[in-house]
Amino acid sequence: MRARIILYCPTIKAVLLIHRINKRDYWVVPGGQAHKGETARETALRELKEELGIELAARDLTLLYQLDQDNEQQIFFKATSKLIRAPLIQGEERTRSSSTNIYHPEWVKLKDIAKINLMPPQIAARLAADNA
């Protein structure tokens, strides 16, 4: 199981995504693989803190979507943020980052979601439809 957090800033009407550039150019919602015994909420919160240094409480998360993709469940939560400046990448992503393997957090305006290569495609379609 993977869990992710769509962090929304109402001030700038944008979501915080991670722009990935390696052999491909695409975007992902912050999050990742659950550790043994971890709930989806715990996973999402831990991953957000590890990847972006952002700490939220479980009560800040609202379940948004559940997708089954490639025999793996992906759970998406939503939370709001007052942050306007995108944080720097942290944790193991920072360690793995290089000029040929880029992890770059960026705020993406909701109106621009359909213009980027957000993975998985189902989440891009849901976000674009929800915010049309």
PDB file of C-alpha atoms in Angstrom:
ATOM      1  CA  MET A   1       0.000   0.000   0.000  1.00  0.00           C
ATOM      2  CA  ARG A   2       1.121   3.509  -0.805  1.00  0.00           C
ATOM      3  CA  ALA A   3      -0.278   6.649   0.797  1.00  0.00           C
ATOM      4  CA  ARG A   4       0.046  10.205  -0.439  1.00  0.00           C
ATOM      5  CA  ILE A   5      -1.002  13.708   0.602  1.00  0.00           C
ATOM      6  CA  ILE A   6      -2.363  16.281  -1.809  1.00  0.00           C
ATOM      7  CA  LEU A   7      -1.399  19.467   0.010  1.00  0.00           C
ATOM      8  CA  TYR A   8      -3.575  22.372  -1.131  1.00  0.00           C
ATOM      9  CA  CYS A   9      -2.883  26.057  -0.571  1.00  0.00           C
ATOM     10  CA  PRO A  10      -6.117  28.058  -0.984  1.00  0.00           C
ATOM     11  CA  THR A  11      -4.216  31.355  -1.056  1.00  0.00           C
ATOM     12  CA  ILE A  12      -2.536  30.476  -4.355  1.00  0.00           C
ATOM     13  CA  LYS A  13      -5.077  27.826  -5.474  1.00  0.00           C
ATOM     14  CA  ALA A  14      -2.317  25.272  -5.968  1.00  0.00           C
ATOM     15  CA  VAL A  15      -1.223  21.801  -4.876  1.00  0.00           C
ATOM     16  CA  LEU A  16       2.280  20.842  -3.802  1.00  0.00           C
ATOM     17  CA  LEU A  17       3.752  18.218  -6.131  1.00  0.00           C
ATOM     18  CA  ILE A  18       7.198  16.774  -6.742  1.00  0.00           C
ATOM     19  CA  HIS A  19       8.555  17.289 -10.242  1.00  0.00           C
ATOM     20  CA  ARG A  20      10.617  14.243 -11.209  1.00  0.00           C
ATOM     21  CA  ILE A  21      13.093  14.383 -14.040  1.00  0.00           C
ATOM     22  CA  ASN A  22      15.195  11.322 -14.804  1.00  0.00           C
ATOM     23  CA  LYS A  23      14.741   9.290 -17.973  1.00  0.00           C
ATOM     24  CA  ARG A  24      11.215  10.708 -17.947  1.00  0.00           C
ATOM     25  CA  ASP A  25       9.676  14.056 -16.999  1.00  0.00           C
ATOM     26  CA  TYR A  26       6.668  13.676 -14.708  1.00  0.00           C
ATOM     27  CA  TRP A  27       5.073  14.836 -11.446  1.00  0.00           C
ATOM     28  CA  VAL A  28       3.992  12.905  -8.341  1.00  0.00           C
ATOM     29  CA  VAL A  29       2.001  13.557  -5.184  1.00  0.00           C
ATOM     30  CA  PRO A  30       4.261  13.361  -2.100  1.00  0.00           C
ATOM     31  CA  GLY A  31       4.016  10.004  -0.356  1.00  0.00           C
ATOM     32  CA  GLY A  32       5.233   6.457  -0.536  1.00  0.00           C
ATOM     33  CA  GLN A  33       5.268   2.857   0.605  1.00  0.00           C
ATOM     34  CA  ALA A  34       3.864   1.820   3.972  1.00  0.00           C
ATOM     35  CA  HIS A  35       6.129   0.261   6.568  1.00  0.00           C
ATOM     36  CA  LYS A  36       4.985  -2.972   8.202  1.00  0.00           C
ATOM     37  CA  GLY A  37       2.108  -2.292  10.603  1.00  0.00           C
ATOM     38  CA  GLU A  38       1.652   1.308   9.487  1.00  0.00           C
ATOM     39  CA  THR A  39      -1.793   2.715   8.666  1.00  0.00           C
ATOM     40  CA  ALA A  40      -2.380   4.729   5.515  1.00  0.00           C
ATOM     41  CA  ARG A  41      -2.552   7.966   7.537  1.00  0.00           C
ATOM     42  CA  GLU A  42       0.671   7.165   9.377  1.00  0.00           C
ATOM     43  CA  THR A  43       2.383   6.380   6.079  1.00  0.00           C
ATOM     44  CA  ALA A  44       1.222   9.590   4.418  1.00  0.00           C
ATOM     45  CA  LEU A  45       2.272  11.748   7.380  1.00  0.00           C
ATOM     46  CA  ARG A  46       5.674  10.072   7.704  1.00  0.00           C
ATOM     47  CA  GLU A  47       6.386  10.375   3.982  1.00  0.00           C
ATOM     48  CA  LEU A  48       5.407  14.062   3.907  1.00  0.00           C
ATOM     49  CA  LYS A  49       7.769  14.762   6.790  1.00  0.00           C
ATOM     50  CA  GLU A  50      10.605  12.670   5.310  1.00  0.00           C
ATOM     51  CA  GLU A  51      10.318  14.053   1.775  1.00  0.00           C
ATOM     52  CA  LEU A  52       9.431  17.684   2.437  1.00  0.00           C
ATOM     53  CA  GLY A  53       9.979  18.349   6.139  1.00  0.00           C
ATOM     54  CA  ILE A  54       6.295  19.204   6.579  1.00  0.00           C
ATOM     55  CA  GLU A  55       4.599  17.991   9.740  1.00  0.00           C
ATOM     56  CA  LEU A  56       0.841  17.587   9.935  1.00  0.00           C
ATOM     57  CA  ALA A  57      -1.449  15.818  12.393  1.00  0.00           C
ATOM     58  CA  ALA A  58      -3.681  12.881  11.465  1.00  0.00           C
ATOM     59  CA  ARG A  59      -6.735  15.093  12.078  1.00  0.00           C
ATOM     60  CA  ASP A  60      -5.516  17.412   9.282  1.00  0.00           C
ATOM     61  CA  LEU A  61      -6.025  14.696   6.644  1.00  0.00           C
ATOM     62  CA  THR A  62      -9.201  13.981   4.729  1.00  0.00           C
ATOM     63  CA  LEU A  63      -9.473  10.790   2.693  1.00  0.00           C
ATOM     64  CA  LEU A  64      -9.810  11.841  -0.933  1.00  0.00           C
ATOM     65  CA  TYR A  65      -9.282   8.908  -3.328  1.00  0.00           C
ATOM     66  CA  GLN A  66      -8.366   5.253  -3.362  1.00  0.00           C
ATOM     67  CA  LEU A  67      -6.888   3.717  -6.483  1.00  0.00           C
ATOM     68  CA  ASP A  68      -5.887   0.158  -7.236  1.00  0.00           C
ATOM     69  CA  GLN A  69      -3.050   0.271  -9.723  1.00  0.00           C
ATOM     70  CA  ASP A  70      -0.756  -2.569 -10.786  1.00  0.00           C
ATOM     71  CA  ASN A  71      -2.008  -4.754  -7.900  1.00  0.00           C
ATOM     72  CA  GLU A  72      -1.157  -2.060  -5.374  1.00  0.00           C
ATOM     73  CA  GLN A  73      -3.538   0.134  -3.429  1.00  0.00           C
ATOM     74  CA  GLN A  74      -2.797   3.860  -3.474  1.00  0.00           C
ATOM     75  CA  ILE A  75      -4.573   6.034  -0.930  1.00  0.00           C
ATOM     76  CA  PHE A  76      -4.702   9.801  -1.407  1.00  0.00           C
ATOM     77  CA  PHE A  77      -5.431  12.220   1.400  1.00  0.00           C
ATOM     78  CA  LYS A  78      -6.000  15.962   1.165  1.00  0.00           C
ATOM     79  CA  ALA A  79      -4.816  18.638   3.587  1.00  0.00           C
ATOM     80  CA  THR A  80      -4.649  22.409   3.414  1.00  0.00           C
ATOM     81  CA  SER A  81      -1.574  24.510   3.975  1.00  0.00           C
ATOM     82  CA  LYS A  82      -0.707  28.160   4.422  1.00  0.00           C
ATOM     83  CA  LEU A  83       2.742  27.597   2.915  1.00  0.00           C
ATOM     84  CA  ILE A  84       3.348  29.591  -0.238  1.00  0.00           C
ATOM     85  CA  ARG A  85       6.998  28.781  -0.826  1.00  0.00           C
ATOM     86  CA  ALA A  86       7.712  25.206  -1.858  1.00  0.00           C
ATOM     87  CA  PRO A  87      10.055  23.415   0.544  1.00  0.00           C
ATOM     88  CA  LEU A  88      13.306  21.776  -0.517  1.00  0.00           C
ATOM     89  CA  ILE A  89      13.385  18.032  -1.016  1.00  0.00           C
ATOM     90  CA  GLN A  90      14.616  16.112   2.038  1.00  0.00           C
ATOM     91  CA  GLY A  91      15.443  12.593   3.180  1.00  0.00           C
ATOM     92  CA  GLU A  92      16.434   9.771   0.876  1.00  0.00           C
ATOM     93  CA  GLU A  93      15.081  11.662  -2.145  1.00  0.00           C
ATOM     94  CA  ARG A  94      17.608  14.409  -1.438  1.00  0.00           C
ATOM     95  CA  THR A  95      20.363  11.799  -1.159  1.00  0.00           C
ATOM     96  CA  ARG A  96      19.340  10.204  -4.475  1.00  0.00           C
ATOM     97  CA  SER A  97      18.922  13.554  -6.218  1.00  0.00           C
ATOM     98  CA  SER A  98      21.468  14.483  -8.890  1.00  0.00           C
ATOM     99  CA  SER A  99      21.633  16.379 -12.168  1.00  0.00           C
ATOM    100  CA  THR A 100      20.184  13.300 -13.921  1.00  0.00           C
ATOM    101  CA  ASN A 101      17.727  12.308 -11.165  1.00  0.00           C
ATOM    102  CA  ILE A 102      15.833  15.403 -10.056  1.00  0.00           C
ATOM    103  CA  TYR A 103      13.252  15.720  -7.262  1.00  0.00           C
ATOM    104  CA  HIS A 104      11.887  19.267  -7.238  1.00  0.00           C
ATOM    105  CA  PRO A 105       8.873  20.244  -5.082  1.00  0.00           C
ATOM    106  CA  GLU A 106       6.693  22.895  -6.726  1.00  0.00           C
ATOM    107  CA  TRP A 107       3.264  24.407  -6.242  1.00  0.00           C
ATOM    108  CA  VAL A 108       1.102  23.730  -9.309  1.00  0.00           C
ATOM    109  CA  LYS A 109      -2.015  25.797  -9.854  1.00  0.00           C
ATOM    110  CA  LEU A 110      -5.177  23.717 -10.085  1.00  0.00           C
ATOM    111  CA  LYS A 111      -5.955  25.211 -13.487  1.00  0.00           C
ATOM    112  CA  ASP A 112      -2.618  23.807 -14.760  1.00  0.00           C
ATOM    113  CA  ILE A 113      -3.007  20.205 -13.531  1.00  0.00           C
ATOM    114  CA  ALA A 114      -4.235  18.999 -16.933  1.00  0.00           C
ATOM    115  CA  LYS A 115      -1.119  20.480 -18.588  1.00  0.00           C
ATOM    116  CA  ILE A 116       1.444  18.447 -16.644  1.00  0.00           C
ATOM    117  CA  ASN A 117       2.352  14.756 -16.675  1.00  0.00           C
ATOM    118  CA  LEU A 118       0.995  13.917 -13.201  1.00  0.00           C
ATOM    119  CA  MET A 119       1.297  10.269 -12.234  1.00  0.00           C
ATOM    120  CA  PRO A 120      -0.725   8.187 -11.869  1.00  0.00           C
ATOM    121  CA  PRO A 121      -2.929   9.516 -14.682  1.00  0.00           C
ATOM    122  CA  GLN A 122      -6.084   8.648 -12.751  1.00  0.00           C
ATOM    123  CA  ILE A 123      -5.244  11.150 -10.026  1.00  0.00           C
ATOM    124  CA  ALA A 124      -4.528  13.847 -12.605  1.00  0.00           C
ATOM    125  CA  ALA A 125      -7.941  13.260 -14.195  1.00  0.00           C
ATOM    126  CA  ARG A 126      -9.691  13.304 -10.800  1.00  0.00           C
ATOM    127  CA  LEU A 127      -7.979  16.525  -9.682  1.00  0.00           C
ATOM    128  CA  ALA A 128      -8.665  18.252 -12.999  1.00  0.00           C
ATOM    129  CA  ALA A 129     -12.329  17.144 -12.944  1.00  0.00           C
ATOM    130  CA  ASP A 130     -12.823  18.127  -9.299  1.00  0.00           C
ATOM    131  CA  ASN A 131     -11.421  21.577  -9.923  1.00  0.00           C
ATOM    132  CA  ALA A 132     -12.855  22.374 -13.366  1.00  0.00           C
TER     133      ALA A 132
END
